[in-house]
């Protein structure tokens, strides 16, 4: 069945979302995130598209950009292909990292632009990863009034006021407003922190991961099974926190489902 053509934006501005294939992690550490932003900047300088906002989550990315010399599809393809090539070399892997086709929506009005920009910036907040929209390390929210690195801030700020100080004040107020905005993906993955996993281990009497590693298999697997039941935890995260291999954690609980009488 042929694909439906991507809707063309009259303004040239699009809200783009790139998601990991099967919703897998696309950033393992901050080095990966920095590389992704460097890739965006590299191709922005070469092909002159405008970037108004971004947010890097663990398994997906939001971009607000305007196509210029080439289509948004071509620009996103350059960004994703370059990053995946680097990522696969770093982690000695092969194949796709992102879903085959990125999602996008057209942005053709001032109201839509501001709504999408706020939605992108509030992604970490609504996912429970930060206590404030301005605490996010991997979004462009603070570039609008601290230091603009890769984001074109003039267009967005001038929508608030032609006087820069007034524009920044109004921008901050708008970005911090609670809302029920829904854009491309309003189901934000809630993720627990490593500290929360460690706290749960402590509640079960495991004050140090070495205690877990020294347990007999039956007791260890019982603890791991309870950890896997935490809402928002990943196998990779549990392996990182506990020091137990992902293959072992993956197997925990699988046999139990068939052994229940």
Coordinates of C-alpha atoms in Angstrom, one line a residue, residues 41-236:
X41 CA 24.0 22.3 13.9
X42 CA 26.3 20.9 11.1
X43 CA 23.5 20.4 8.6
X44 CA 21.7 23.6 9.7
X45 CA 24.8 25.6 8.7
X46 CA 25.1 23.7 5.4
X47 CA 21.5 23.7 4.3
X48 CA 20.2 26.8 6.0
X49 CA 17.1 25.4 7.6
X50 CA 15.9 27.2 10.7
X51 CA 15.6 25.5 14.1
X52 CA 13.2 27.1 16.6
X53 CA 13.1 24.4 19.3
X54 CA 14.2 20.9 20.3
X55 CA 13.9 18.4 23.1
X56 CA 15.9 15.2 23.4
X57 CA 14.1 12.5 25.4
X58 CA 15.5 9.0 26.0
X59 CA 13.7 7.3 23.1
X60 CA 12.5 10.2 21.0
X61 CA 13.3 13.7 19.7
X62 CA 11.1 16.7 19.1
X63 CA 12.2 19.4 16.6
X64 CA 10.5 22.6 15.5
X65 CA 12.1 23.6 12.2
X66 CA 11.6 25.5 9.0
X67 CA 12.6 24.1 5.6
X68 CA 14.7 26.3 3.4
X69 CA 17.1 25.0 0.7
X70 CA 15.7 21.5 0.9
X71 CA 12.6 19.8 2.1
X72 CA 12.0 18.9 5.8
X73 CA 12.2 15.2 4.8
X74 CA 15.6 15.6 3.3
X75 CA 16.9 17.6 6.3
X76 CA 15.6 15.1 8.8
X77 CA 17.1 12.2 6.7
X78 CA 20.5 13.8 6.8
X79 CA 20.4 14.3 10.5
X80 CA 19.1 10.8 11.4
X81 CA 21.4 9.0 8.9
X82 CA 24.5 10.8 10.1
X83 CA 23.7 10.2 13.8
X84 CA 22.8 6.5 13.3
X85 CA 26.1 5.9 11.4
X86 CA 28.0 7.4 14.3
X87 CA 25.9 5.6 16.9
X88 CA 26.3 2.2 15.3
X89 CA 30.1 2.5 15.2
X90 CA 30.2 3.6 18.8
X91 CA 28.1 0.7 20.1
X92 CA 29.2 -1.9 17.6
X93 CA 25.7 -2.4 16.2
X94 CA 24.0 -2.6 12.9
X95 CA 20.6 -1.7 11.4
X96 CA 18.0 0.9 12.1
X97 CA 17.8 3.1 15.2
X98 CA 14.9 5.3 14.3
X99 CA 11.4 4.3 13.1
X100 CA 11.3 4.1 9.3
X101 CA 9.2 7.3 8.9
X102 CA 9.3 10.2 11.2
X103 CA 6.1 11.9 12.3
X104 CA 5.4 15.5 11.5
X105 CA 2.7 18.1 11.7
X106 CA 2.4 21.5 9.9
X107 CA 2.7 24.7 11.9
X108 CA 0.9 27.5 10.0
X109 CA -0.2 30.0 12.6
X110 CA 1.3 32.0 15.4
X111 CA -1.0 30.2 17.9
X112 CA 0.1 26.8 16.6
X113 CA 3.8 27.8 16.6
X114 CA 3.7 28.9 20.3
X115 CA 1.7 25.9 21.4
X116 CA 4.1 23.5 19.7
X117 CA 7.2 25.3 21.1
X118 CA 5.7 25.1 24.6
X119 CA 4.7 21.5 24.1
X120 CA 8.3 20.6 23.1
X121 CA 9.8 22.4 26.0
X122 CA 7.4 20.9 28.5
X123 CA 8.0 17.3 27.4
X124 CA 10.5 16.5 30.2
X125 CA 8.3 18.2 32.8
X126 CA 5.2 16.3 31.8
X127 CA 7.2 13.1 31.8
X128 CA 8.1 13.8 35.5
X129 CA 11.8 14.1 34.7
X130 CA 12.1 17.7 36.0
X131 CA 10.4 19.9 38.5
X132 CA 10.3 22.9 36.2
X133 CA 10.3 23.4 32.4
X134 CA 13.4 25.5 32.9
X135 CA 15.4 22.7 34.6
X136 CA 15.6 20.6 31.5
X137 CA 19.1 20.1 30.3
X138 CA 18.3 18.7 26.9
X139 CA 15.8 21.1 25.5
X140 CA 16.1 24.6 23.9
X141 CA 13.9 26.3 26.5
X142 CA 16.8 28.3 28.1
X143 CA 18.5 29.2 24.8
X144 CA 15.8 31.9 24.4
X145 CA 17.2 34.0 27.3
X146 CA 20.5 32.5 28.4
X147 CA 22.6 31.7 25.3
X148 CA 21.5 30.8 21.9
X149 CA 23.6 27.9 20.6
X150 CA 21.8 26.2 17.7
X151 CA 18.3 27.7 18.0
X152 CA 17.0 30.7 16.0
X153 CA 15.3 32.7 18.8
X154 CA 14.5 36.0 17.1
X155 CA 11.4 34.8 15.3
X156 CA 9.9 33.2 18.5
X157 CA 10.7 36.1 20.8
X158 CA 9.3 38.7 18.3
X159 CA 6.0 37.0 18.5
X160 CA 5.7 38.2 22.1
X161 CA 7.2 41.7 21.7
X162 CA 9.6 43.8 19.7
X163 CA 11.2 44.9 22.9
X164 CA 13.6 42.1 23.8
X165 CA 13.3 42.3 27.6
X166 CA 9.5 42.3 27.5
X167 CA 9.6 39.4 25.0
X168 CA 11.8 37.3 27.3
X169 CA 9.5 38.0 30.3
X170 CA 6.4 37.1 28.3
X171 CA 8.1 34.0 26.8
X172 CA 9.1 32.7 30.3
X173 CA 5.5 33.2 31.6
X174 CA 4.1 31.3 28.6
X175 CA 6.6 28.4 28.7
X176 CA 5.8 27.9 32.4
X177 CA 2.0 27.9 32.1
X178 CA 0.2 24.6 33.0
X179 CA -1.7 23.3 30.0
X180 CA -3.3 20.3 28.3
X181 CA -1.7 20.8 25.0
X182 CA -1.7 17.8 22.7
X183 CA 0.5 17.7 19.6
X184 CA 2.1 14.8 17.8
X185 CA 2.5 12.5 20.8
X186 CA 0.7 13.3 24.0
X187 CA 1.5 10.0 25.6
X188 CA 4.9 10.9 27.3
X189 CA 6.8 7.9 28.7
X190 CA 7.2 8.2 32.5
X191 CA 10.6 7.1 33.6
X192 CA 11.9 6.4 37.1
X193 CA 15.4 7.6 38.0
X194 CA 18.4 5.5 39.0
X195 CA 18.0 6.9 42.5
X196 CA 14.4 5.7 42.8
X197 CA 15.5 2.2 41.7
X198 CA 18.2 2.3 44.4
X199 CA 15.7 3.5 47.0
X200 CA 13.4 0.7 46.2
X201 CA 16.3 -1.8 46.6
X202 CA 17.0 -0.3 50.0
X203 CA 13.4 -0.8 51.0
X204 CA 13.8 -4.4 50.2
X205 CA 17.0 -4.6 52.4
X206 CA 19.5 -4.3 49.6
X207 CA 21.7 -1.4 50.8
X208 CA 24.4 -2.2 48.3
X209 CA 24.3 -3.9 44.9
X210 CA 27.0 -6.3 45.9
X211 CA 24.5 -7.9 48.3
X212 CA 22.2 -8.6 45.4
X213 CA 25.1 -10.0 43.3
X214 CA 26.1 -12.4 46.1
X215 CA 22.6 -13.7 46.7
X216 CA 21.6 -17.2 45.6
X217 CA 19.8 -17.3 42.3
X218 CA 16.3 -17.8 43.7
X219 CA 16.4 -14.8 46.1
X220 CA 18.2 -12.6 43.5
X221 CA 15.6 -13.3 40.8
X222 CA 12.8 -12.5 43.2
X223 CA 14.3 -9.1 43.8
X224 CA 14.9 -8.5 40.1
X225 CA 11.3 -9.6 39.4
X226 CA 10.0 -6.9 41.8
X227 CA 12.2 -4.3 40.2
X228 CA 10.9 -5.1 36.8
X229 CA 7.4 -4.4 38.0
X230 CA 8.3 -0.7 38.6
X231 CA 6.4 1.6 36.3
X232 CA 8.7 3.3 33.9
X233 CA 11.9 1.2 34.5
X234 CA 13.9 -0.3 31.7
X235 CA 15.9 -3.5 31.5
X236 CA 19.0 -1.5 30.5

